[in-house]
XYZ file of C-alpha atoms in Angstrom:
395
model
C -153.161 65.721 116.834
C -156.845 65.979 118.810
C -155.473 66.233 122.022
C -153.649 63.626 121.794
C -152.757 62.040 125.362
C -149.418 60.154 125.083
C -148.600 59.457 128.030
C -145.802 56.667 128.432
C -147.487 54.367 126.405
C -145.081 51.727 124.042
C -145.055 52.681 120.566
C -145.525 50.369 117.072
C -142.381 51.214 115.516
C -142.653 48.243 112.507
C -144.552 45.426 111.297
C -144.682 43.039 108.438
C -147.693 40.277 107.147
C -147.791 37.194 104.934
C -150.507 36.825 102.406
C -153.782 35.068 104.105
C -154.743 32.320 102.848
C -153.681 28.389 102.004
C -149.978 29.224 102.567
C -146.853 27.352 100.864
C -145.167 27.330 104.412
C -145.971 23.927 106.166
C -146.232 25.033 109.341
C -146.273 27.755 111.752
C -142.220 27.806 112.154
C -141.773 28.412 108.303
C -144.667 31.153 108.603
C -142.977 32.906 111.263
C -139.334 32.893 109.184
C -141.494 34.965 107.017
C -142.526 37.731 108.833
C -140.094 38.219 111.764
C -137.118 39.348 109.595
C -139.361 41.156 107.674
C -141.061 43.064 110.718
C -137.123 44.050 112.068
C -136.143 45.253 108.957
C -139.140 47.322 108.542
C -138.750 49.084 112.088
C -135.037 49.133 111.463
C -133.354 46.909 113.891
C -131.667 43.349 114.497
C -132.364 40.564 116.272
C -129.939 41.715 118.917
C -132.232 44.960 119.830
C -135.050 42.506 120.812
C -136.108 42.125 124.597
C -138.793 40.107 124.970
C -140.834 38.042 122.179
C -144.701 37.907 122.335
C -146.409 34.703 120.578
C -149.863 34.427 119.831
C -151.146 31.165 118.269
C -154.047 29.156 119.137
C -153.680 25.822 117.752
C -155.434 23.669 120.507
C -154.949 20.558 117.925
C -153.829 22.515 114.508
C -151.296 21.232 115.445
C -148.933 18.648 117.506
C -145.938 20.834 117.991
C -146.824 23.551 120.771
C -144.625 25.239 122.739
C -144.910 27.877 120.136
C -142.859 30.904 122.162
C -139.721 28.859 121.542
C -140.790 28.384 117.454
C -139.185 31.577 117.085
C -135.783 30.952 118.070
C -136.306 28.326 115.817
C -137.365 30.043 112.381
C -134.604 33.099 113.338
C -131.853 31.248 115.109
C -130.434 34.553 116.346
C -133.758 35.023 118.493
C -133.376 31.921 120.431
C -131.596 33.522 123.620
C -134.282 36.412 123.951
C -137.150 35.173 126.647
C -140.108 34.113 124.639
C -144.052 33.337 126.160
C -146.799 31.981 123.865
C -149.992 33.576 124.481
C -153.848 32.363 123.580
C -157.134 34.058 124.085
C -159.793 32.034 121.596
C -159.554 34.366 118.539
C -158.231 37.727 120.282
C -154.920 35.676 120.591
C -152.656 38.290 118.601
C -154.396 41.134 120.483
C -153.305 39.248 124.024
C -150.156 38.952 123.048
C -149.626 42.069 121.905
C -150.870 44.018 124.999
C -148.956 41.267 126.812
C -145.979 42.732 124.657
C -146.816 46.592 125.688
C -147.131 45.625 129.489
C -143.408 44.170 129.287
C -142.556 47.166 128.117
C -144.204 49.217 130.326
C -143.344 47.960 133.341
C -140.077 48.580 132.542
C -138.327 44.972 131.662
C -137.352 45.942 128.052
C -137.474 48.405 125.464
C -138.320 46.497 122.112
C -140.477 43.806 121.849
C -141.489 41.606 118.889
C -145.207 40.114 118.826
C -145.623 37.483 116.019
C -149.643 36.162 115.574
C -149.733 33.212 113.327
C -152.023 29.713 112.346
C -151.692 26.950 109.711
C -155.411 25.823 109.728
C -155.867 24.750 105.880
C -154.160 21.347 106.423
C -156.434 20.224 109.037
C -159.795 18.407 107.400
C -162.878 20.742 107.768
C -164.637 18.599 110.269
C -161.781 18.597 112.954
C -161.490 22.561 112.057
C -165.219 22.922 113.485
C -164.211 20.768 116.668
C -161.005 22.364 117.185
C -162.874 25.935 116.734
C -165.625 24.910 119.286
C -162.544 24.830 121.794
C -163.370 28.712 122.112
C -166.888 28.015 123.246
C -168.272 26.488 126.796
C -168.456 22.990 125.241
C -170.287 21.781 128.684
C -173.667 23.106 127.238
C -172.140 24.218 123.190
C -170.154 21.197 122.456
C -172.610 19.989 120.531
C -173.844 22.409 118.515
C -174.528 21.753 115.121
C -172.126 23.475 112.205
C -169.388 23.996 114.681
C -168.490 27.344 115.230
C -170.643 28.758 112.884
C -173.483 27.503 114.652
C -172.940 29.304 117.795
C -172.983 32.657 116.052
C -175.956 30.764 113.702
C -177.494 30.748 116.744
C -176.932 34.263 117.576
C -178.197 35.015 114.535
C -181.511 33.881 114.953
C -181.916 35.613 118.225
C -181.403 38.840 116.739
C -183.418 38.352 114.022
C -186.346 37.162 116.262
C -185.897 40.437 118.639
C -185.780 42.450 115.661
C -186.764 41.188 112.454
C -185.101 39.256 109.916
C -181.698 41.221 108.727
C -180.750 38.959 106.291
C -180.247 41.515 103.396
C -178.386 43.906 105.573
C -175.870 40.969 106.437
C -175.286 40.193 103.117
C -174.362 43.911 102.666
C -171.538 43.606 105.012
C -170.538 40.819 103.127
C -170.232 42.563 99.892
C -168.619 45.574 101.082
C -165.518 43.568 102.995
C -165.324 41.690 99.697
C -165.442 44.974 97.916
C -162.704 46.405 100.497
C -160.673 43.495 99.825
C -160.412 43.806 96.465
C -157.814 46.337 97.447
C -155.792 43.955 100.130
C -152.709 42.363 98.202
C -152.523 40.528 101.723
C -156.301 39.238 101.332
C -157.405 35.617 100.947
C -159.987 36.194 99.104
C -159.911 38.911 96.578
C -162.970 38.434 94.825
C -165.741 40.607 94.610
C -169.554 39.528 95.240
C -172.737 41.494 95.457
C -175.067 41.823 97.918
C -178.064 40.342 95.921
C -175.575 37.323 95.225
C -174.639 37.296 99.492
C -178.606 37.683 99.680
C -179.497 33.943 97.678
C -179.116 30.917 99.183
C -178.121 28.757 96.278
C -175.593 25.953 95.687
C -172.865 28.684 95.444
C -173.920 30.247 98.465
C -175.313 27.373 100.651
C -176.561 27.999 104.052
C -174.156 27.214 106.902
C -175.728 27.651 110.182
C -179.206 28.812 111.236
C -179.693 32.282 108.310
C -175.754 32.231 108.052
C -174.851 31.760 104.569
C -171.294 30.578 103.457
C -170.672 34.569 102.671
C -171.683 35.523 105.861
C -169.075 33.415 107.163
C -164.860 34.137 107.683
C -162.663 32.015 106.133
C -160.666 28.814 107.041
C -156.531 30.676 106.163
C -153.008 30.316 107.316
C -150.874 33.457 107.825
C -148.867 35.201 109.946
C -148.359 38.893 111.524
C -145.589 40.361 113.465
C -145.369 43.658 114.679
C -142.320 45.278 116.749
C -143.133 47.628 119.837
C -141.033 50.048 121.603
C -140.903 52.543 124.666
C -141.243 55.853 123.348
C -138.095 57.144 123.743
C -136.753 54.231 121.822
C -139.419 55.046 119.702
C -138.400 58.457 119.183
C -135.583 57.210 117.126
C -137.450 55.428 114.975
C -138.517 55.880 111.057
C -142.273 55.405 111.922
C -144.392 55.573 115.481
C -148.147 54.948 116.136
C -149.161 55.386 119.713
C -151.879 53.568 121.609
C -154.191 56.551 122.261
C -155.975 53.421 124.460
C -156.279 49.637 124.881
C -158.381 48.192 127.115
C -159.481 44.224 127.545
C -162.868 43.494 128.993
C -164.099 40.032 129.867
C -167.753 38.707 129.753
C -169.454 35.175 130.589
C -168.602 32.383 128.481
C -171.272 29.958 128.376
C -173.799 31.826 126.510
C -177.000 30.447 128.425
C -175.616 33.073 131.202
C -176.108 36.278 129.129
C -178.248 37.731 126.239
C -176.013 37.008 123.480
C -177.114 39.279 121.260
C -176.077 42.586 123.884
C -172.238 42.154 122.960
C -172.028 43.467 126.687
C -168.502 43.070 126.334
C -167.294 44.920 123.393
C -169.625 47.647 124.469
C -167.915 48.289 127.575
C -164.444 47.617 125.929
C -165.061 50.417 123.182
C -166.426 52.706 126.330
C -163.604 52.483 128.342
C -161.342 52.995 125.621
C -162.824 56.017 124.034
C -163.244 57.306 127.459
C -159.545 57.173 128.223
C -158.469 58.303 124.670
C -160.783 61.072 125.539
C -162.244 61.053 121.963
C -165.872 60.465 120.897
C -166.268 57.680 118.140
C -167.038 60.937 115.475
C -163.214 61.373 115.918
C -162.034 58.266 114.568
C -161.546 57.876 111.016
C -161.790 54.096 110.387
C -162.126 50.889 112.349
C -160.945 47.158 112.013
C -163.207 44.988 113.233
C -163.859 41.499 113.646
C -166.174 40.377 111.549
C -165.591 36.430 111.640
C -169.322 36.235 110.969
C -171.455 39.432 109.178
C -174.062 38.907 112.517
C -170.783 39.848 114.646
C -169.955 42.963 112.386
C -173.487 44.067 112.680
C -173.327 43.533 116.657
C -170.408 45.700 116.848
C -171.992 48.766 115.329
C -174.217 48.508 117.869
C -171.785 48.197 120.886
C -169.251 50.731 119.190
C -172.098 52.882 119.402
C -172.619 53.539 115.682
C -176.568 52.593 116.352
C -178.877 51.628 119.279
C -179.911 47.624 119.351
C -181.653 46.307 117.095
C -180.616 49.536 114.517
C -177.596 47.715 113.510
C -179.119 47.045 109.901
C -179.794 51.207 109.426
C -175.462 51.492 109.435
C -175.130 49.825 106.787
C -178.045 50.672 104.884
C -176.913 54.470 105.023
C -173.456 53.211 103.947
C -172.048 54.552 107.105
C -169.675 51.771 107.075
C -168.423 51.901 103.380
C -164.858 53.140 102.467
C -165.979 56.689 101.502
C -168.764 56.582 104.625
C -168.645 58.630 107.900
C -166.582 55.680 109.313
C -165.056 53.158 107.198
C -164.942 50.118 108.561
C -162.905 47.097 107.476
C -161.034 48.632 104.607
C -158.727 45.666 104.652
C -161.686 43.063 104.023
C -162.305 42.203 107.375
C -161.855 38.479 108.442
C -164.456 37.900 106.111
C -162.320 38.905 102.821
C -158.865 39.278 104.580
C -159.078 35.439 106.320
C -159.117 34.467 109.822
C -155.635 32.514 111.051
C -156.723 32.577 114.404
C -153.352 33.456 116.441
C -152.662 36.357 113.543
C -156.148 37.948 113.514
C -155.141 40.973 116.092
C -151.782 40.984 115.211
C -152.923 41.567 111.431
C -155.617 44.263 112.179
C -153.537 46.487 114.257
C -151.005 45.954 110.685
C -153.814 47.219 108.867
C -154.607 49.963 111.365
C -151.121 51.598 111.211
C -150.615 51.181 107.277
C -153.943 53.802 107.469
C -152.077 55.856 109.977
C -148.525 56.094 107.789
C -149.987 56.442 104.603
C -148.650 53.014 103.596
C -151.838 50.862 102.822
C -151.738 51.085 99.581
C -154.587 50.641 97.510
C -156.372 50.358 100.518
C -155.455 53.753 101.789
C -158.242 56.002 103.106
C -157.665 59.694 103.178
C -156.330 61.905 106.053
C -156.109 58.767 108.828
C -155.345 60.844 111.895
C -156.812 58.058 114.545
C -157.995 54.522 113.625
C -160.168 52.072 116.096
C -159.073 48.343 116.344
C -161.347 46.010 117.544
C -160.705 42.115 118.404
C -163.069 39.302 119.912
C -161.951 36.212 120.953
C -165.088 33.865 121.078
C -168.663 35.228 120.731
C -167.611 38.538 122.662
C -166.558 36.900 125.648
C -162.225 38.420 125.204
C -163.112 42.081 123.927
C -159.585 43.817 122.843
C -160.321 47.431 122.261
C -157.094 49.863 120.447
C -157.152 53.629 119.363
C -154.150 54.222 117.525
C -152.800 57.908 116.570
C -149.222 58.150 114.277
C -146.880 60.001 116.395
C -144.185 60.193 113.569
Protein backbone atom coordinates (compact mmCIF):
# COMPACT_ATOMS: atom_id res chain seq x y z
CA UNK A 1 0.00 0.00 0.00
CA UNK A 2 1.41 3.87 -0.78
CA UNK A 3 1.96 4.69 2.58
CA UNK A 4 -0.97 3.93 3.58
CA UNK A 5 -2.01 5.85 6.94
CA UNK A 6 -4.58 3.72 8.85
CA UNK A 7 -4.87 5.07 11.66
CA UNK A 8 -8.06 4.01 13.77
CA UNK A 9 -10.29 4.71 11.16
CA UNK A 10 -13.78 2.24 10.87
CA UNK A 11 -13.53 -0.13 8.17
CA UNK A 12 -16.30 -1.21 5.18
CA UNK A 13 -16.46 -4.73 5.93
CA UNK A 14 -19.81 -5.49 3.46
CA UNK A 15 -22.34 -3.99 1.36
CA UNK A 16 -25.14 -4.92 -0.91
CA UNK A 17 -27.38 -2.66 -3.77
CA UNK A 18 -30.74 -3.03 -5.51
CA UNK A 19 -30.99 -2.41 -9.18
CA UNK A 20 -31.65 1.56 -9.89
CA UNK A 21 -34.32 2.31 -11.43
CA UNK A 22 -38.47 2.13 -11.37
CA UNK A 23 -38.36 -0.54 -8.62
CA UNK A 24 -41.14 -3.37 -7.96
CA UNK A 25 -40.85 -2.50 -4.14
CA UNK A 26 -43.61 0.12 -3.23
CA UNK A 27 -41.90 1.90 -0.94
CA UNK A 28 -38.82 2.60 0.88
CA UNK A 29 -39.56 -0.21 3.73
CA UNK A 30 -39.80 -3.02 1.01
CA UNK A 31 -36.50 -1.46 -0.61
CA UNK A 32 -34.68 -1.63 2.49
CA UNK A 33 -35.86 -5.60 3.16
CA UNK A 34 -33.82 -5.87 0.09
CA UNK A 35 -30.61 -4.79 0.82
CA UNK A 36 -30.11 -5.00 4.62
CA UNK A 37 -30.07 -8.85 4.79
CA UNK A 38 -28.22 -8.83 1.86
CA UNK A 39 -25.45 -6.28 3.14
CA UNK A 40 -25.10 -8.70 6.64
CA UNK A 41 -24.74 -11.64 4.82
CA UNK A 42 -22.19 -10.23 2.59
CA UNK A 43 -19.92 -8.90 5.57
CA UNK A 44 -20.78 -12.07 7.41
CA UNK A 45 -22.81 -11.24 10.39
CA UNK A 46 -26.47 -11.13 11.97
CA UNK A 47 -28.66 -8.75 12.95
CA UNK A 48 -27.57 -9.31 16.52
CA UNK A 49 -23.80 -7.97 15.74
CA UNK A 50 -25.37 -4.58 14.77
CA UNK A 51 -24.79 -1.41 17.06
CA UNK A 52 -26.09 1.40 15.69
CA UNK A 53 -28.16 1.84 12.27
CA UNK A 54 -27.43 4.87 9.96
CA UNK A 55 -30.47 6.01 7.57
CA UNK A 56 -30.14 8.22 4.82
CA UNK A 57 -33.28 9.18 2.85
CA UNK A 58 -34.43 12.44 1.73
CA UNK A 59 -37.96 12.29 0.93
CA UNK A 60 -39.13 15.86 2.00
CA UNK A 61 -42.71 14.84 0.33
CA UNK A 62 -41.71 11.40 -1.65
CA UNK A 63 -43.31 10.43 0.69
CA UNK A 64 -45.90 10.62 3.81
CA UNK A 65 -44.35 8.05 6.04
CA UNK A 66 -41.03 9.60 7.61
CA UNK A 67 -39.51 8.66 10.50
CA UNK A 68 -37.42 6.56 8.26
CA UNK A 69 -34.57 5.38 11.08
CA UNK A 70 -37.32 3.24 12.59
CA UNK A 71 -38.31 1.73 8.75
CA UNK A 72 -35.67 -0.60 9.42
CA UNK A 73 -36.80 -2.38 12.33
CA UNK A 74 -39.64 -2.59 10.29
CA UNK A 75 -38.41 -4.35 6.93
CA UNK A 76 -35.89 -6.71 9.36
CA UNK A 77 -37.92 -7.18 12.49
CA UNK A 78 -34.82 -8.45 14.30
CA UNK A 79 -33.25 -4.81 13.88
CA UNK A 80 -35.94 -3.05 15.67
CA UNK A 81 -34.19 -2.93 19.25
CA UNK A 82 -30.78 -1.54 17.78
CA UNK A 83 -30.85 2.57 18.10
CA UNK A 84 -31.61 3.89 14.69
CA UNK A 85 -31.23 7.97 13.41
CA UNK A 86 -32.38 9.04 9.92
CA UNK A 87 -30.05 11.35 8.37
CA UNK A 88 -30.56 14.04 5.27
CA UNK A 89 -28.14 16.32 3.58
CA UNK A 90 -29.98 17.40 0.00
CA UNK A 91 -28.37 14.73 -2.26
CA UNK A 92 -25.10 13.82 -0.12
CA UNK A 93 -27.72 12.11 2.23
CA UNK A 94 -26.07 8.48 2.06
CA UNK A 95 -22.62 10.10 2.40
CA UNK A 96 -23.99 11.94 5.86
CA UNK A 97 -25.13 9.08 7.08
CA UNK A 98 -22.47 7.12 6.48
CA UNK A 99 -19.75 9.35 8.09
CA UNK A 100 -22.46 9.78 10.74
CA UNK A 101 -22.09 5.84 10.91
CA UNK A 102 -18.02 5.99 11.13
CA UNK A 103 -18.16 8.78 13.91
CA UNK A 104 -20.39 6.28 16.10
CA UNK A 105 -17.92 4.09 15.69
CA UNK A 106 -15.19 6.06 16.35
CA UNK A 107 -16.01 7.58 19.25
CA UNK A 108 -16.26 4.48 20.67
CA UNK A 109 -20.26 3.67 21.13
CA UNK A 110 -20.22 0.50 18.92
CA UNK A 111 -18.32 -1.66 16.80
CA UNK A 112 -20.60 -2.49 13.68
CA UNK A 113 -22.77 -0.26 12.16
CA UNK A 114 -25.22 -0.65 9.25
CA UNK A 115 -25.87 2.52 6.89
CA UNK A 116 -28.83 1.90 4.47
CA UNK A 117 -29.32 5.02 1.62
CA UNK A 118 -32.56 4.58 -0.14
CA UNK A 119 -35.61 6.70 -2.30
CA UNK A 120 -38.82 5.66 -4.10
CA UNK A 121 -39.11 8.78 -6.41
CA UNK A 122 -40.76 7.12 -9.68
CA UNK A 123 -44.29 7.14 -8.14
CA UNK A 124 -44.39 10.72 -7.51
CA UNK A 125 -45.72 12.78 -10.87
CA UNK A 126 -42.75 14.64 -12.55
CA UNK A 127 -43.96 18.07 -11.68
CA UNK A 128 -44.07 17.54 -7.80
CA UNK A 129 -40.50 15.65 -8.37
CA UNK A 130 -39.09 19.20 -9.60
CA UNK A 131 -40.77 20.96 -6.46
CA UNK A 132 -39.82 18.42 -4.07
CA UNK A 133 -36.09 18.53 -5.64
CA UNK A 134 -36.00 22.41 -5.36
CA UNK A 135 -36.26 21.63 -1.48
CA UNK A 136 -32.30 21.33 -1.80
CA UNK A 137 -32.01 24.84 -3.11
CA UNK A 138 -32.51 28.44 -1.20
CA UNK A 139 -36.11 28.64 -2.48
CA UNK A 140 -36.23 32.42 -0.93
CA UNK A 141 -34.51 33.70 -4.19
CA UNK A 142 -34.54 29.82 -6.40
CA UNK A 143 -38.00 28.75 -5.69
CA UNK A 144 -38.99 29.78 -8.71
CA UNK A 145 -36.79 28.81 -11.09
CA UNK A 146 -37.91 27.48 -14.15
CA UNK A 147 -37.32 23.45 -14.94
CA UNK A 148 -36.94 22.73 -11.30
CA UNK A 149 -33.82 21.43 -10.35
CA UNK A 150 -32.45 21.24 -13.55
CA UNK A 151 -32.71 24.78 -13.94
CA UNK A 152 -30.51 25.74 -11.17
CA UNK A 153 -27.61 23.78 -12.60
CA UNK A 154 -29.24 25.14 -16.27
CA UNK A 155 -28.35 28.11 -14.87
CA UNK A 156 -24.94 27.19 -13.92
CA UNK A 157 -24.53 26.10 -17.09
CA UNK A 158 -24.83 29.16 -18.83
CA UNK A 159 -22.46 30.93 -16.56
CA UNK A 160 -19.76 28.74 -17.43
CA UNK A 161 -20.31 28.76 -20.81
CA UNK A 162 -20.40 32.63 -20.89
CA UNK A 163 -16.91 32.78 -18.80
CA UNK A 164 -15.57 30.34 -21.07
CA UNK A 165 -17.17 29.52 -24.17
CA UNK A 166 -19.86 27.30 -25.07
CA UNK A 167 -18.93 23.48 -23.89
CA UNK A 168 -21.76 21.96 -25.16
CA UNK A 169 -19.96 19.12 -27.13
CA UNK A 170 -17.65 18.35 -24.30
CA UNK A 171 -20.84 17.82 -22.01
CA UNK A 172 -22.34 15.62 -24.22
CA UNK A 173 -19.05 13.60 -24.04
CA UNK A 174 -19.51 12.97 -20.44
CA UNK A 175 -22.75 11.89 -21.24
CA UNK A 176 -21.75 9.23 -23.59
CA UNK A 177 -18.98 7.88 -21.69
CA UNK A 178 -21.21 7.27 -18.23
CA UNK A 179 -23.67 5.68 -20.65
CA UNK A 180 -20.84 3.77 -22.16
CA UNK A 181 -19.56 2.86 -18.45
CA UNK A 182 -22.91 1.76 -17.66
CA UNK A 183 -23.30 -0.53 -20.11
CA UNK A 184 -21.24 -2.61 -17.75
CA UNK A 185 -23.45 -1.84 -14.36
CA UNK A 186 -26.00 -4.85 -13.91
CA UNK A 187 -27.14 -2.36 -11.02
CA UNK A 188 -27.64 0.60 -13.68
CA UNK A 189 -30.95 2.23 -14.63
CA UNK A 190 -30.19 2.90 -17.69
CA UNK A 191 -28.08 0.55 -19.64
CA UNK A 192 -28.21 1.93 -22.92
CA UNK A 193 -25.58 3.26 -24.86
CA UNK A 194 -25.68 6.80 -26.75
CA UNK A 195 -23.08 8.75 -28.60
CA UNK A 196 -21.80 11.88 -28.15
CA UNK A 197 -22.96 13.35 -31.57
CA UNK A 198 -26.51 11.92 -30.51
CA UNK A 199 -25.94 13.79 -26.60
CA UNK A 200 -24.68 16.76 -28.94
CA UNK A 201 -28.46 17.29 -31.01
CA UNK A 202 -31.15 18.77 -29.56
CA UNK A 203 -33.98 16.90 -31.17
CA UNK A 204 -37.32 15.45 -30.00
CA UNK A 205 -35.33 12.48 -28.52
CA UNK A 206 -33.04 14.64 -26.85
CA UNK A 207 -35.09 17.81 -25.98
CA UNK A 208 -33.58 20.60 -24.13
CA UNK A 209 -34.31 20.73 -20.39
CA UNK A 210 -32.93 23.74 -18.83
CA UNK A 211 -30.88 26.65 -20.21
CA UNK A 212 -28.00 24.27 -22.83
CA UNK A 213 -28.94 21.19 -20.56
CA UNK A 214 -30.24 18.56 -22.70
CA UNK A 215 -32.34 15.57 -21.32
CA UNK A 216 -28.80 13.49 -21.60
CA UNK A 217 -27.07 15.89 -19.76
CA UNK A 218 -29.40 15.32 -17.08
CA UNK A 219 -29.51 12.27 -14.04
CA UNK A 220 -32.30 10.30 -13.84
CA UNK A 221 -35.62 10.25 -11.84
CA UNK A 222 -34.89 6.10 -9.95
CA UNK A 223 -35.77 4.26 -6.84
CA UNK A 224 -33.12 2.07 -5.14
CA UNK A 225 -31.47 1.34 -2.26
CA UNK A 226 -27.74 0.86 -0.76
CA UNK A 227 -26.56 -0.47 2.47
CA UNK A 228 -23.22 -0.85 3.51
CA UNK A 229 -21.93 -2.35 7.01
CA UNK A 230 -18.92 -0.57 8.87
CA UNK A 231 -16.71 -1.77 11.53
CA UNK A 232 -13.77 -0.74 13.97
CA UNK A 233 -10.77 -2.22 12.68
CA UNK A 234 -10.13 -4.71 14.95
CA UNK A 235 -13.58 -6.03 14.33
CA UNK A 236 -12.62 -5.54 11.00
CA UNK A 237 -9.67 -7.58 11.19
CA UNK A 238 -11.85 -10.57 11.37
CA UNK A 239 -13.57 -9.95 8.55
CA UNK A 240 -13.65 -11.62 4.82
CA UNK A 241 -13.14 -8.16 3.15
CA UNK A 242 -11.85 -4.49 4.59
CA UNK A 243 -11.53 -1.11 2.75
CA UNK A 244 -10.22 1.67 4.89
CA UNK A 245 -11.02 5.36 4.69
CA UNK A 246 -7.55 6.63 3.70
CA UNK A 247 -9.75 10.17 4.34
CA UNK A 248 -13.24 11.73 4.52
CA UNK A 249 -13.75 15.05 4.96
CA UNK A 250 -17.24 17.26 4.66
CA UNK A 251 -16.94 20.87 3.67
CA UNK A 252 -19.83 23.30 3.63
CA UNK A 253 -20.35 26.34 1.26
CA UNK A 254 -23.21 29.12 0.89
CA UNK A 255 -26.47 28.02 -0.17
CA UNK A 256 -28.24 30.64 -1.90
CA UNK A 257 -26.26 30.89 -4.96
CA UNK A 258 -26.54 34.82 -5.46
CA UNK A 259 -23.80 34.70 -2.47
CA UNK A 260 -21.01 32.92 -4.43
CA UNK A 261 -19.71 32.38 -8.04
CA UNK A 262 -21.40 29.26 -8.78
CA UNK A 263 -19.40 28.11 -11.23
CA UNK A 264 -15.96 27.96 -8.58
CA UNK A 265 -17.37 24.66 -6.88
CA UNK A 266 -15.45 26.36 -3.87
CA UNK A 267 -16.65 23.62 -1.93
CA UNK A 268 -15.69 20.43 -3.48
CA UNK A 269 -12.37 22.04 -4.15
CA UNK A 270 -11.54 22.44 -0.66
CA UNK A 271 -13.23 19.04 0.24
CA UNK A 272 -10.93 17.06 -2.32
CA UNK A 273 -7.86 19.32 -0.76
CA UNK A 274 -8.29 18.47 2.58
CA UNK A 275 -8.80 15.01 1.88
CA UNK A 276 -5.88 14.31 -0.33
CA UNK A 277 -3.91 16.30 2.06
CA UNK A 278 -4.69 14.03 4.97
CA UNK A 279 -4.50 10.78 2.87
CA UNK A 280 -1.19 12.24 2.06
CA UNK A 281 -1.57 11.20 -1.64
CA UNK A 282 -1.56 13.45 -4.74
CA UNK A 283 -4.67 12.88 -7.10
CA UNK A 284 -1.88 10.94 -9.70
CA UNK A 285 -2.20 8.22 -6.96
CA UNK A 286 -5.68 7.41 -7.23
CA UNK A 287 -6.83 5.03 -9.69
CA UNK A 288 -10.52 5.91 -10.28
CA UNK A 289 -13.15 8.25 -8.92
CA UNK A 290 -17.04 8.22 -8.39
CA UNK A 291 -18.41 11.26 -8.83
CA UNK A 292 -21.54 12.99 -8.87
CA UNK A 293 -22.52 13.79 -11.94
CA UNK A 294 -26.41 14.53 -11.45
CA UNK A 295 -25.92 16.98 -14.31
CA UNK A 296 -22.74 16.59 -17.09
CA UNK A 297 -22.06 20.69 -16.12
CA UNK A 298 -21.45 19.24 -12.41
CA UNK A 299 -19.07 16.39 -13.69
CA UNK A 300 -17.20 18.89 -15.70
CA UNK A 301 -17.00 21.30 -12.49
CA UNK A 302 -15.51 18.62 -10.54
CA UNK A 303 -12.52 18.02 -12.76
CA UNK A 304 -11.81 21.28 -12.18
CA UNK A 305 -12.06 21.36 -8.30
CA UNK A 306 -10.49 17.72 -8.06
CA UNK A 307 -7.78 19.37 -9.71
CA UNK A 308 -7.74 17.35 -12.94
CA UNK A 309 -7.68 20.97 -14.89
CA UNK A 310 -7.56 24.73 -14.04
CA UNK A 311 -11.17 26.69 -14.58
CA UNK A 312 -12.48 27.01 -17.41
CA UNK A 313 -10.09 23.78 -18.81
CA UNK A 314 -12.67 21.43 -17.68
CA UNK A 315 -13.67 20.60 -21.43
CA UNK A 316 -9.63 19.64 -22.28
CA UNK A 317 -10.28 16.32 -19.56
CA UNK A 318 -12.45 14.96 -21.39
CA UNK A 319 -11.37 15.76 -24.72
CA UNK A 320 -7.94 13.92 -23.95
CA UNK A 321 -10.09 11.04 -22.60
CA UNK A 322 -8.51 11.50 -19.28
CA UNK A 323 -11.69 10.49 -17.77
CA UNK A 324 -12.53 7.30 -19.87
CA UNK A 325 -12.27 3.74 -18.36
CA UNK A 326 -8.81 2.99 -19.86
CA UNK A 327 -7.73 6.97 -19.17
CA UNK A 328 -5.18 8.26 -16.58
CA UNK A 329 -8.18 8.40 -14.14
CA UNK A 330 -11.32 6.71 -14.80
CA UNK A 331 -14.00 8.31 -13.62
CA UNK A 332 -17.54 6.99 -13.15
CA UNK A 333 -17.01 3.44 -14.23
CA UNK A 334 -20.33 2.58 -12.71
CA UNK A 335 -22.32 5.16 -15.02
CA UNK A 336 -22.38 7.87 -12.79
CA UNK A 337 -25.84 9.23 -11.62
CA UNK A 338 -26.28 9.95 -15.06
CA UNK A 339 -26.39 6.10 -16.30
CA UNK A 340 -26.44 4.46 -12.76
CA UNK A 341 -29.75 6.75 -11.49
CA UNK A 342 -30.01 9.15 -8.78
CA UNK A 343 -32.40 7.84 -5.61
CA UNK A 344 -31.47 10.64 -3.68
CA UNK A 345 -30.96 9.08 0.01
CA UNK A 346 -28.88 6.01 -1.85
CA UNK A 347 -26.61 8.15 -4.09
CA UNK A 348 -23.44 8.08 -1.49
CA UNK A 349 -24.31 5.03 -0.07
CA UNK A 350 -24.22 3.46 -3.73
CA UNK A 351 -20.92 5.16 -4.88
CA UNK A 352 -18.84 4.21 -1.98
CA UNK A 353 -20.57 0.33 -3.17
CA UNK A 354 -19.10 0.98 -6.36
CA UNK A 355 -15.83 2.29 -4.95
CA UNK A 356 -15.03 -0.88 -2.91
CA UNK A 357 -16.28 -3.49 -5.65
CA UNK A 358 -13.02 -1.63 -7.62
CA UNK A 359 -10.98 -2.11 -4.53
CA UNK A 360 -11.92 -6.15 -4.00
CA UNK A 361 -11.88 -7.06 -7.41
CA UNK A 362 -15.64 -7.69 -7.30
CA UNK A 363 -17.17 -5.15 -9.88
CA UNK A 364 -17.59 -7.23 -12.34
CA UNK A 365 -17.80 -6.21 -15.74
CA UNK A 366 -17.12 -2.99 -14.51
CA UNK A 367 -13.82 -3.89 -12.99
CA UNK A 368 -10.82 -1.65 -13.75
CA UNK A 369 -7.39 -3.09 -13.38
CA UNK A 370 -5.01 -3.00 -10.33
CA UNK A 371 -7.55 -0.61 -7.99
CA UNK A 372 -5.14 0.07 -5.15
CA UNK A 373 -7.00 3.54 -3.97
CA UNK A 374 -10.31 4.88 -5.38
CA UNK A 375 -11.73 8.69 -4.79
CA UNK A 376 -15.49 9.08 -3.86
CA UNK A 377 -17.01 12.16 -4.32
CA UNK A 378 -20.72 13.30 -3.19
CA UNK A 379 -22.63 16.78 -3.47
CA UNK A 380 -25.64 17.44 -1.91
CA UNK A 381 -27.19 20.53 -3.75
CA UNK A 382 -25.19 22.61 -6.28
CA UNK A 383 -21.88 22.04 -4.16
CA UNK A 384 -23.11 23.51 -1.16
CA UNK A 385 -22.66 19.56 1.20
CA UNK A 386 -19.20 18.42 -0.41
CA UNK A 387 -18.49 14.64 0.94
CA UNK A 388 -14.98 13.81 -0.02
CA UNK A 389 -13.68 9.62 0.56
CA UNK A 390 -10.26 7.94 -0.37
CA UNK A 391 -10.68 4.42 0.07
CA UNK A 392 -7.62 1.79 0.13
CA UNK A 393 -8.58 -2.33 0.58
CA UNK A 394 -6.91 -3.34 3.68
CA UNK A 395 -7.83 -7.10 3.16
Amino acid sequence: MRGSKMDNQPQIVGWAHTKFGKAPEEDLTELMGVVVPEALDHAGIGAADVDGIFVGAYNNGFSKQAFEGALVGMAVPELAHVPAVHLENACATGSAALYAALDFIAAGRGRIALVVGGEKMTATPGPEVGDILLTASYRAEEGDIDGGFAGVFGQIANRYFQQHGDHSQELAMIAAKNHENGMRNPYAHMQKPFTAEFCNTVSDKNPLVAGPLRRTDCSLVSDGAAALIVAHPDVAAEMRRAIAFRAHNHVNDVLALSRRDPTEFAGPRAAWGKSLEQAGLALDDLDMVETHDCFTIAELLEYEAMGLAERGQGGRVIREGITVRDGRLPVNPSGGLKSRGHPIGATGVSQHVMASMQLMGEAGDMQLDDVQLAGVFNMGGAAVASYVSILERVK
